[in-house]
XYZ file of C-alpha atoms in Angstrom:
687
model
C -0.463 16.104 -5.158
C 2.113 14.943 -7.618
C 5.721 16.013 -7.357
C 6.541 19.153 -9.294
C 9.850 19.833 -10.986
C 11.763 22.762 -9.566
C 13.107 23.560 -12.982
C 9.931 23.213 -14.978
C 11.240 19.994 -16.530
C 13.594 21.816 -18.937
C 16.547 19.874 -20.332
C 17.482 22.227 -23.180
C 21.042 22.671 -24.380
C 23.113 25.317 -22.512
C 23.422 28.798 -24.019
C 26.663 29.213 -25.974
C 27.160 32.874 -25.098
C 26.299 32.927 -21.386
C 28.550 34.438 -18.712
C 31.085 32.124 -17.034
C 29.838 32.886 -13.507
C 26.670 34.272 -11.889
C 25.810 34.947 -8.241
C 22.848 33.155 -6.709
C 21.166 36.501 -6.028
C 21.447 37.466 -9.701
C 18.196 37.147 -11.624
C 20.049 35.289 -14.384
C 20.756 32.442 -11.928
C 17.094 31.336 -12.098
C 17.681 30.163 -15.715
C 18.209 26.426 -15.269
C 19.773 26.162 -18.738
C 22.572 28.376 -17.417
C 22.903 27.223 -13.796
C 21.329 23.732 -13.679
C 18.351 22.609 -11.635
C 19.889 22.679 -8.154
C 21.347 26.190 -8.381
C 18.384 27.666 -10.236
C 16.089 26.327 -7.498
C 18.190 28.076 -4.847
C 18.138 31.263 -6.901
C 14.341 31.106 -7.133
C 14.145 30.449 -3.384
C 16.401 33.427 -2.694
C 14.263 35.670 -4.869
C 11.233 34.668 -2.736
C 13.016 35.476 0.521
C 13.886 31.942 1.590
C 17.024 31.670 3.758
C 19.622 30.176 1.404
C 23.405 30.308 1.808
C 24.835 32.894 -0.656
C 27.210 31.683 -3.384
C 27.904 31.649 -7.092
C 27.572 29.286 -10.040
C 30.095 28.336 -12.708
C 27.650 28.227 -15.598
C 26.968 25.434 -18.061
C 28.602 27.605 -20.738
C 31.860 27.780 -18.789
C 31.761 24.105 -17.832
C 31.618 23.033 -21.483
C 34.778 25.031 -22.120
C 36.479 23.675 -19.010
C 35.596 20.125 -20.073
C 37.379 20.808 -23.379
C 40.569 21.823 -21.526
C 40.168 25.568 -21.072
C 41.629 27.101 -17.874
C 39.438 28.398 -15.075
C 38.194 31.871 -16.160
C 39.434 34.944 -14.302
C 35.837 35.835 -13.454
C 35.505 32.536 -11.561
C 38.706 33.100 -9.613
C 37.542 36.601 -8.742
C 34.230 35.253 -7.475
C 36.124 32.656 -5.430
C 38.278 35.341 -3.829
C 35.288 37.494 -2.919
C 33.268 34.580 -1.458
C 36.148 33.148 0.603
C 37.786 36.394 1.683
C 40.835 35.421 -0.394
C 40.885 31.877 0.936
C 39.905 32.408 4.579
C 36.616 30.469 4.313
C 36.125 26.826 3.343
C 33.757 25.982 0.514
C 31.329 23.352 -0.678
C 31.573 22.654 -4.423
C 28.570 20.803 -5.820
C 27.111 19.691 -9.112
C 24.062 21.376 -10.603
C 23.067 19.391 -13.661
C 20.049 20.106 -15.811
C 18.935 16.488 -15.244
C 19.177 16.604 -11.428
C 16.350 17.365 -9.021
C 13.520 16.888 -11.504
C 9.991 15.817 -10.685
C 10.357 12.380 -12.283
C 13.883 11.634 -11.034
C 16.129 13.323 -8.483
C 19.404 11.694 -9.640
C 20.360 12.029 -5.991
C 23.977 11.053 -5.373
C 24.764 10.528 -9.073
C 27.065 13.540 -9.296
C 29.900 14.590 -6.984
C 30.026 17.148 -4.196
C 33.258 18.163 -2.496
C 33.020 19.475 1.067
C 35.664 21.499 2.926
C 37.551 23.012 -0.013
C 40.404 25.353 1.032
C 42.708 27.405 -1.187
C 42.708 28.065 -4.926
C 44.385 24.783 -5.919
C 41.900 22.654 -3.980
C 39.161 24.729 -5.527
C 40.397 23.996 -9.053
C 40.663 20.288 -8.290
C 37.174 20.240 -6.760
C 35.722 21.863 -9.878
C 37.463 19.242 -12.029
C 36.091 16.422 -9.833
C 32.518 17.693 -10.127
C 32.762 18.123 -13.912
C 34.286 14.669 -14.339
C 31.494 13.111 -12.252
C 28.979 13.395 -15.088
C 30.952 10.790 -17.060
C 31.305 8.632 -13.954
C 27.553 8.865 -13.383
C 26.873 7.901 -16.998
C 29.004 4.751 -16.645
C 26.519 3.353 -14.128
C 23.331 4.543 -15.797
C 21.113 3.431 -18.667
C 19.795 6.957 -19.218
C 22.767 9.320 -18.799
C 25.206 9.971 -21.654
C 27.959 11.873 -19.832
C 27.329 15.037 -21.894
C 24.337 16.399 -20.006
C 24.672 20.159 -19.374
C 26.252 20.717 -15.965
C 26.944 23.769 -13.818
C 29.013 23.945 -10.628
C 27.473 25.439 -7.486
C 29.899 27.061 -5.024
C 28.901 28.102 -1.478
C 30.651 28.691 1.853
C 30.852 25.673 4.143
C 28.233 26.305 6.813
C 29.313 25.777 10.406
C 26.113 23.965 11.386
C 24.853 22.957 14.792
C 22.393 20.539 13.250
C 21.164 19.630 9.824
C 19.212 17.085 7.895
C 16.473 16.426 5.395
C 12.865 17.625 5.410
C 10.143 15.938 3.344
C 6.999 17.902 2.529
C 4.982 14.646 2.565
C 5.658 11.273 4.121
C 7.954 9.714 1.477
C 6.970 6.150 2.425
C 3.198 6.293 2.840
C 2.547 9.360 0.678
C 0.512 10.996 3.479
C 0.128 14.669 2.694
C -0.899 15.631 6.217
C 2.513 14.630 7.565
C 6.012 16.059 7.332
C 9.064 13.907 7.971
C 12.333 15.322 9.318
C 15.615 13.436 9.624
C 18.143 15.316 11.786
C 21.790 14.866 12.763
C 24.312 16.922 14.692
C 26.393 19.078 12.363
C 25.602 19.383 8.668
C 23.420 16.956 6.713
C 26.289 15.352 4.761
C 26.658 12.300 7.026
C 22.929 11.723 6.811
C 22.529 11.975 3.039
C 25.627 9.816 2.508
C 24.161 7.071 4.696
C 26.897 7.128 7.323
C 24.381 7.703 10.135
C 20.634 7.291 10.536
C 19.868 10.394 12.569
C 16.682 11.051 14.507
C 13.426 10.784 12.564
C 10.623 13.180 13.459
C 7.080 12.916 12.164
C 5.188 16.221 12.279
C 1.736 17.470 11.470
C 1.416 20.432 9.122
C 1.769 22.921 11.998
C 5.064 21.422 13.133
C 3.678 19.563 16.150
C 5.598 16.357 16.738
C 3.461 13.235 16.369
C 6.236 10.632 16.528
C 9.992 10.395 16.912
C 12.503 7.594 16.364
C 16.009 7.996 17.747
C 18.903 6.894 15.582
C 22.659 6.958 15.254
C 24.102 10.489 15.158
C 20.745 12.108 15.829
C 20.020 15.441 17.480
C 17.097 16.605 19.589
C 15.186 19.438 17.964
C 13.151 21.874 20.064
C 9.575 22.819 19.326
C 10.475 26.214 17.766
C 12.940 24.471 15.446
C 10.328 21.942 14.345
C 7.839 24.733 13.730
C 10.444 26.609 11.682
C 10.992 23.506 9.561
C 7.240 23.111 9.036
C 7.096 26.734 7.915
C 10.006 26.082 5.517
C 8.092 23.114 4.056
C 5.046 25.313 3.416
C 7.106 28.094 1.840
C 9.124 25.823 -0.457
C 5.957 24.056 -1.598
C 4.416 27.418 -2.407
C 7.497 28.605 -4.326
C 7.955 25.410 -6.349
C 4.340 24.317 -6.708
C 4.550 21.043 -4.789
C 6.016 19.253 -1.759
C 9.803 19.363 -1.580
C 12.719 17.245 -0.385
C 14.781 19.890 1.447
C 18.298 19.768 2.858
C 18.555 22.211 5.754
C 20.826 23.302 8.602
C 20.722 25.481 11.695
C 23.896 27.593 11.852
C 25.845 28.561 14.969
C 23.504 31.512 15.531
C 20.482 29.193 15.389
C 19.278 30.499 12.014
C 17.618 28.014 9.682
C 19.235 27.743 6.246
C 17.917 26.133 3.072
C 20.740 24.169 1.436
C 18.861 22.401 -1.353
C 15.291 21.901 -2.544
C 14.000 19.367 -5.031
C 10.625 17.704 -5.629
C 9.617 14.774 -3.476
C 9.537 11.906 -5.967
C 7.142 9.881 -3.762
C 3.544 9.910 -4.938
C 1.256 11.988 -2.785
C -1.804 10.120 -1.560
C -3.684 12.822 0.315
C -4.752 13.013 3.946
C -6.033 9.796 5.515
C -9.500 9.866 7.029
C -11.766 7.310 8.625
C -10.989 3.919 10.141
C -8.120 1.530 9.548
C -9.044 -0.757 6.663
C -7.533 -3.945 5.313
C -8.214 -6.762 2.848
C -7.306 -9.564 5.252
C -10.731 -10.819 6.390
C -12.095 -10.829 2.811
C -8.930 -11.608 0.866
C -9.762 -15.284 0.741
C -13.346 -14.683 -0.371
C -12.187 -12.245 -3.045
C -8.590 -13.171 -3.957
C -8.923 -11.353 -7.302
C -9.949 -7.735 -7.988
C -13.602 -7.162 -8.812
C -15.133 -5.378 -11.763
C -18.114 -3.003 -11.237
C -20.909 -5.567 -11.722
C -19.177 -8.094 -9.452
C -18.803 -5.449 -6.747
C -22.487 -4.516 -7.069
C -23.589 -8.142 -6.834
C -21.423 -9.363 -3.969
C -20.308 -6.497 -1.730
C -23.652 -4.970 -0.605
C -24.851 -8.323 0.859
C -21.542 -8.683 2.696
C -21.749 -5.107 3.998
C -25.270 -5.621 5.341
C -24.323 -8.998 6.805
C -21.424 -7.487 8.733
C -23.676 -4.743 10.038
C -26.295 -7.195 11.328
C -23.680 -9.544 12.794
C -21.830 -6.789 14.674
C -25.026 -5.360 16.127
C -26.451 -8.754 17.045
C -23.248 -9.846 18.768
C -22.928 -6.473 20.512
C -19.215 -6.203 19.727
C -19.633 -2.636 18.407
C -22.084 0.159 19.189
C -24.645 1.242 16.634
C -23.140 4.706 16.084
C -19.747 3.218 15.172
C -21.352 0.714 12.824
C -23.515 3.358 11.167
C -20.497 5.645 10.654
C -18.338 2.889 9.162
C -18.083 1.893 5.496
C -17.760 -1.719 6.772
C -16.784 -2.881 3.268
C -15.241 -0.708 0.586
C -13.429 -1.289 -2.689
C -10.373 0.524 -4.049
C -8.957 -0.280 -7.444
C -11.192 -3.344 -7.561
C -9.822 -4.763 -4.278
C -12.297 -5.126 -1.380
C -11.334 -4.158 2.162
C -13.146 -4.104 5.493
C -13.109 -1.929 8.602
C -10.435 -3.510 10.793
C -11.182 -1.121 13.677
C -14.546 -2.854 14.077
C -13.636 -6.407 13.123
C -10.319 -6.788 14.949
C -9.963 -6.813 18.710
C -7.761 -4.074 20.082
C -4.907 -4.995 22.369
C -3.556 -1.564 23.304
C -3.435 -0.444 26.946
C -6.495 1.687 27.745
C -6.045 5.329 28.687
C -6.906 6.439 32.243
C -10.245 7.924 31.164
C -11.202 4.602 29.561
C -10.219 2.712 32.701
C -12.452 4.922 34.824
C -15.372 4.830 32.384
C -17.442 1.658 33.019
C -19.321 1.795 29.694
C -16.713 0.008 27.506
C -16.410 -2.774 30.067
C -20.167 -3.107 30.335
C -20.410 -3.232 26.550
C -17.810 -6.025 26.441
C -19.657 -7.878 29.207
C -22.944 -7.510 27.319
C -21.240 -8.731 24.145
C -19.861 -11.775 25.974
C -23.340 -12.563 27.268
C -24.792 -12.228 23.772
C -22.106 -14.445 22.267
C -22.788 -16.976 25.005
C -26.467 -17.071 24.035
C -25.539 -17.220 20.372
C -23.282 -20.175 21.062
C -26.273 -22.299 22.025
C -28.670 -20.967 19.381
C -26.488 -20.464 16.344
C -25.848 -24.093 15.332
C -29.591 -24.673 14.969
C -30.020 -21.374 13.128
C -27.087 -22.212 10.860
C -28.613 -25.543 9.853
C -31.891 -23.770 9.058
C -30.012 -21.288 6.879
C -28.204 -24.121 5.107
C -31.515 -25.856 4.379
C -33.193 -22.689 3.111
C -30.176 -21.796 0.963
C -30.125 -25.239 -0.581
C -33.820 -24.816 -1.289
C -33.112 -21.484 -3.045
C -30.272 -23.003 -5.041
C -32.313 -26.044 -5.990
C -35.161 -23.821 -7.150
C -33.097 -21.962 -9.747
C -34.217 -23.290 -13.147
C -31.786 -23.802 -16.055
C -30.588 -20.290 -16.869
C -31.025 -20.842 -20.595
C -34.768 -21.268 -20.024
C -35.125 -17.834 -18.406
C -35.906 -14.549 -20.126
C -33.584 -11.577 -19.792
C -35.850 -9.998 -17.187
C -35.950 -13.252 -15.232
C -32.155 -13.402 -15.275
C -32.032 -9.890 -13.791
C -34.524 -11.061 -11.171
C -32.156 -13.916 -10.294
C -29.367 -11.392 -9.737
C -31.561 -9.480 -7.284
C -33.018 -12.540 -5.539
C -29.598 -14.014 -4.779
C -28.613 -10.966 -2.726
C -30.905 -11.516 0.301
C -29.763 -15.144 0.453
C -26.140 -14.034 0.320
C -26.755 -11.526 3.112
C -28.269 -14.186 5.354
C -25.541 -16.756 4.755
C -22.764 -14.169 5.175
C -24.225 -12.957 8.476
C -24.506 -16.441 9.954
C -21.018 -17.322 8.702
C -19.576 -14.250 10.472
C -21.394 -15.101 13.696
C -20.309 -18.739 13.542
C -16.740 -17.519 13.159
C -16.972 -16.033 16.669
C -17.534 -19.501 18.065
C -14.776 -21.338 16.215
C -11.716 -22.587 18.071
C -8.854 -21.755 15.672
C -6.694 -24.589 16.980
C -9.291 -27.317 16.503
C -8.682 -29.606 13.509
C -11.570 -29.777 11.101
C -12.592 -30.698 7.605
C -12.514 -27.632 5.337
C -14.214 -26.885 2.065
C -10.808 -26.545 0.449
C -9.524 -29.911 1.669
C -12.751 -31.636 0.613
C -12.561 -29.906 -2.763
C -8.974 -31.079 -3.286
C -9.960 -34.675 -2.645
C -12.951 -34.478 -4.979
C -11.016 -32.736 -7.743
C -8.089 -35.156 -7.605
C -10.356 -38.233 -7.690
C -12.568 -36.819 -10.461
C -9.659 -36.003 -12.706
C -8.252 -39.471 -12.171
C -11.637 -40.732 -13.367
C -11.228 -38.702 -16.582
C -13.980 -36.144 -15.973
C -13.763 -32.673 -17.489
C -13.776 -29.626 -15.221
C -17.306 -28.717 -16.319
C -18.512 -32.218 -15.427
C -16.711 -32.056 -12.077
C -18.323 -28.725 -11.145
C -21.771 -29.949 -12.161
C -21.483 -33.155 -10.144
C -19.486 -31.815 -7.170
C -19.914 -28.051 -6.632
C -17.699 -28.284 -3.546
C -14.760 -27.773 -5.940
C -15.859 -24.143 -6.343
C -14.023 -23.552 -3.053
C -10.842 -23.694 -5.163
C -11.923 -20.999 -7.666
C -12.281 -17.248 -7.127
C -15.745 -15.790 -7.815
C -15.777 -14.180 -11.258
C -18.317 -13.461 -13.989
C -17.017 -15.692 -16.781
C -17.910 -18.697 -18.927
C -16.872 -21.128 -16.205
C -14.788 -21.291 -12.998
C -11.030 -21.696 -13.327
C -9.965 -24.722 -11.265
C -6.285 -25.283 -10.380
C -4.472 -27.460 -12.890
C -2.323 -29.704 -10.665
C -3.670 -30.987 -7.372
C -2.839 -33.713 -4.904
C -5.417 -34.927 -2.432
C -4.480 -34.418 1.265
C -3.292 -37.604 2.949
C -6.140 -37.855 5.430
C -9.173 -35.926 6.555
C -9.332 -34.464 10.075
C -12.256 -35.481 12.293
C -15.625 -34.050 11.329
C -18.643 -33.519 13.584
C -21.860 -32.101 12.161
C -22.410 -30.153 15.417
C -18.958 -28.548 15.269
C -19.068 -24.750 14.784
C -16.103 -24.865 12.438
C -17.722 -27.433 10.175
C -20.963 -25.463 10.078
C -19.023 -22.331 9.238
C -17.338 -24.144 6.354
C -20.724 -25.267 5.075
C -21.962 -21.667 5.171
C -18.871 -20.461 3.323
C -19.493 -22.997 0.591
C -23.064 -21.725 0.203
C -21.709 -18.195 -0.161
C -19.534 -19.402 -3.010
C -22.396 -21.294 -4.656
C -24.686 -18.266 -4.510
C -21.949 -16.136 -6.033
C -21.585 -18.662 -8.821
C -25.311 -18.610 -9.581
C -25.274 -14.821 -9.997
C -22.037 -15.018 -12.011
C -23.557 -17.555 -14.427
C -26.767 -15.525 -14.752
C -24.763 -12.378 -15.522
C -22.617 -14.207 -18.086
C -25.729 -15.555 -19.811
C -27.035 -11.997 -20.057
C -23.664 -10.914 -21.460
C -23.860 -13.545 -24.180
C -27.393 -12.504 -25.140
C -26.561 -8.791 -25.205
C -23.539 -9.572 -27.354
C -25.665 -11.599 -29.780
C -28.064 -8.646 -29.977
C -25.199 -6.314 -30.885
C -25.477 -4.303 -27.663
C -22.115 -5.456 -26.283
C -18.802 -6.130 -27.987
C -18.342 -9.344 -26.024
C -19.817 -11.199 -23.062
C -16.810 -10.199 -20.918
C -17.955 -6.567 -21.100
C -20.937 -7.350 -18.879
C -18.512 -7.135 -15.936
C -18.075 -3.402 -16.596
C -21.773 -2.491 -16.284
C -23.315 -1.381 -12.988
C -26.218 -3.522 -11.801
C -28.741 -0.665 -11.958
C -27.707 0.185 -15.530
C -27.947 -3.471 -16.557
C -31.457 -3.823 -15.128
C -32.571 -0.620 -16.855
C -31.098 -1.734 -20.193
C -32.863 -5.098 -20.048
C -36.195 -3.323 -19.515
C -35.458 -0.726 -22.229
C -34.008 -2.223 -25.453
C -33.189 1.277 -26.741
C -30.897 2.146 -23.855
C -27.230 2.299 -24.865
C -24.865 0.238 -22.720
C -21.490 1.782 -21.887
C -19.391 -0.861 -20.142
C -16.356 0.401 -18.254
C -13.943 -2.376 -17.362
C -11.610 -0.969 -14.748
C -7.865 -1.502 -14.729
C -7.176 -3.183 -11.371
C -5.064 -1.178 -8.964
C -2.098 -2.436 -6.996
C -3.021 -4.908 -4.232
C -3.989 -3.045 -1.076
C -1.675 -2.716 1.948
C -2.427 -5.036 4.833
C -3.495 -2.032 6.928
C -4.352 1.373 5.523
C -6.655 4.359 5.744
C -8.427 5.838 2.767
C -7.313 9.370 1.930
C -9.459 12.345 1.004
C -8.359 11.704 -2.585
C -9.571 8.100 -2.505
C -6.118 6.522 -2.265
C -4.933 3.899 0.253
C -2.433 5.329 2.750
C -0.527 2.510 4.524
C -0.648 2.475 8.309
C 2.973 2.301 9.408
C 4.362 1.074 12.678
C 2.716 -2.353 12.541
C 4.909 -5.389 12.267
C 4.802 -9.034 13.137
C 1.948 -11.401 12.499
C -0.477 -13.814 14.106
C 0.398 -17.454 14.511
C -2.003 -19.704 12.631
C -0.527 -23.005 13.824
C 1.511 -25.738 12.186
C 4.507 -25.648 14.528
C 7.751 -24.094 13.349
C 9.936 -24.499 10.288
C 12.913 -23.009 8.494
C 13.629 -22.514 4.802
C 14.525 -20.046 2.048
C 11.904 -17.456 1.155
C 10.071 -17.769 -2.159
C 7.750 -15.231 -3.817
C 5.327 -16.105 -6.590
C 4.183 -19.369 -8.106
C 5.695 -22.869 -8.016
C 7.667 -22.718 -4.746
C 10.421 -25.335 -4.469
C 10.374 -28.128 -1.915
C 11.295 -26.938 1.569
C 10.797 -23.227 0.887
C 8.907 -20.633 2.914
C 6.243 -19.070 0.709
C 5.603 -15.375 1.432
C 2.408 -14.032 -0.139
C 0.182 -10.989 0.061
C -3.082 -12.876 0.497
C -4.215 -16.417 1.294
C -5.427 -17.366 -2.159
C -7.204 -20.754 -2.103
C -5.460 -21.665 -5.362
C -2.266 -22.093 -3.319
C -3.700 -25.175 -1.613
C -1.970 -27.693 -3.940
C 1.526 -26.408 -3.067
C 1.140 -26.558 0.712
C 2.614 -30.050 1.222
C 5.975 -28.986 -0.199
C 6.358 -25.905 2.048
C 8.485 -25.410 5.149
C 6.366 -22.411 6.085
C 3.734 -19.956 4.891
C 3.641 -16.228 5.664
C 0.819 -13.943 4.489
C 0.594 -10.173 4.777
C -3.166 -10.424 5.269
C -5.678 -13.052 6.348
C -6.866 -14.631 9.555
C -6.284 -17.889 11.394
C -9.751 -18.988 10.240
C -9.029 -18.612 6.549
C -9.410 -21.748 4.462
C -5.779 -21.834 3.506
C -4.619 -21.269 7.089
C -6.768 -24.146 8.286
C -5.551 -26.412 5.500
C -1.948 -25.433 6.233
C -2.411 -26.489 9.855
C -3.862 -29.773 8.663
C -0.765 -30.284 6.546
C 1.565 -29.365 9.419
C 2.846 -26.258 7.631
C 3.934 -23.483 10.031
C 1.738 -20.504 9.132
C 1.735 -16.828 10.076
C -0.978 -14.443 8.871
C -1.418 -10.681 9.023
C 2.308 -9.990 8.794
C 2.279 -6.460 7.349
C 5.184 -5.733 4.997
C 6.407 -9.350 4.853
C 7.103 -9.264 1.093
C 9.407 -6.281 1.494
C 10.976 -7.452 4.735
C 11.815 -10.973 3.525
C 13.155 -10.960 -0.055
C 13.513 -14.194 -2.031
C 16.380 -16.396 -0.921
C 16.401 -15.137 2.665
C 16.419 -18.019 5.140
C 13.754 -17.499 7.782
C 12.274 -19.395 10.693
C 8.465 -19.365 10.872
C 6.788 -19.964 14.226
C 3.136 -20.804 13.669
C 2.418 -20.597 17.398
C 3.798 -17.158 18.273
C 3.498 -15.504 14.858
C 7.212 -14.726 14.766
C 9.141 -14.750 11.484
C 12.868 -14.371 12.039
C 15.752 -14.217 9.620
C 18.291 -16.961 10.222
C 21.941 -15.897 10.234
C 24.714 -18.333 9.406
């Protein structure tokens, strides 16, 4: 659910004939043109029975006159006297601009609030400070002019036992099945100003605590208080039409008070369901987002391969595999079920310790993997031979009819499934620390030598398809090879019986099969374009495989390609929401050491890292291989120790850490960090 403006988004000019002051319980106070967004929201809340603190508003009409030098109106002074008991109660004087607390921008902290105002002279000065703050705010803003309509909200200073901020959705992950409460002793002012952290509570929609983090200045809230806050979140969302960012306080009598309500500006992502997903294990295979035809060609074989490999190895039970998506795609980015593919390290619960079935399943899996260890190398070589036979039997694509090209697209899929499955199984047998020749390192050597010989990229690919390890799979006229490469100094030892080397050979066949289907699809795109059925060969990527096959068999069928705009890269760990959005899994930090020793250097994001820097990336893109020799370290938010780039980094002696969730945010450019490729630690160095 998107954030909803509490004021309806209105930014109209203030009325010129409005009253100078209105009480919050006056119906006129709900007019945001007269009282500003903050005060009008409280007036609307009051009208719906929400527990606000009573007060009054110096209207936008009066503020314009005060800004021009007029004295404080008698009506305002009378309201002050009534609210304070002729000065016996302290006040809070706050801004209420028409551009504050909107759905697209809260402007939080832009305008002044004055707390603890006593006496008429302090009151006058506080009003002047708040009015003057709109010019101060404009001085540090590209959007404010300093003449935005402004009202002044006046309320008694609440003697609070505790206070804080309540978010109607998780403001970080966007989870809509979670509420987040930050609480401090006393009122919320120290919290919202950043003086203290407070205690952070995570609640479900009923108010049941699911997590708590203790912080500076925090306060322990009891279950009834948390339930009351959850009820306040529901009621404010109902009143304002969307989740709210609420300032609240419990007074000395233990009554909950609503101090402020504005839309949560974080984007709602729904309620997460299903397993924990992540792009890591497939980020190297698919370093770029996929279009619909590419997803149809390459993801179903991978999904089926994972299913067969998991069941054959016995590392997951059939019910879990059948219930899992195994491989999914969001915004063009593939992700896999990490709950099934990653080993779990958490301490088992008592029931699990007493139940022998999980241990027996692990024992059975170990026995199966042991048998596979002896049989798989022979099976892998058979698969390599049969795949090479399939590849060698593909005739020149230009000699095939359109229907034959579609047949090629379908025939490649069983071969892909077989090679994928054996590659996954071989990965279970690979020692991550063992040095080995990789497809990427071999490709770098071939590409560097071929370019020195003056060959074009097309000639290099035709003569040495190993270089495809350096190019992402994509339906296009030809693979995009990296422009500048240096061959690695030396090759690690290679043994044709080594599991790692066999796995690399299988991975290369995966890439070659993908390239065959990509070239066949591109040829079809060119022919359909020449026939006037497509606006360009590139549009073939936006057609589903079933629609393409049907259109080739029926020349009268209209093709409607839909090239998708790629979404943001996926979080390292997330769950898919009921609205189809990725919801990051929080609470995971640190990474997995991928070898290379340790090193220290300044963090770099993006392309062309300088000598001696630590490159922090989202995924282990094979195109980064040429820059490895200049790095002091490599940190990736996703990936595994068996990824091509991780292996090549170890060969180059580059300290490497993979699967470090949130690394890009945690380590901004220029930060000096120490990377430990053995332990997986990445630590900021302090001078």
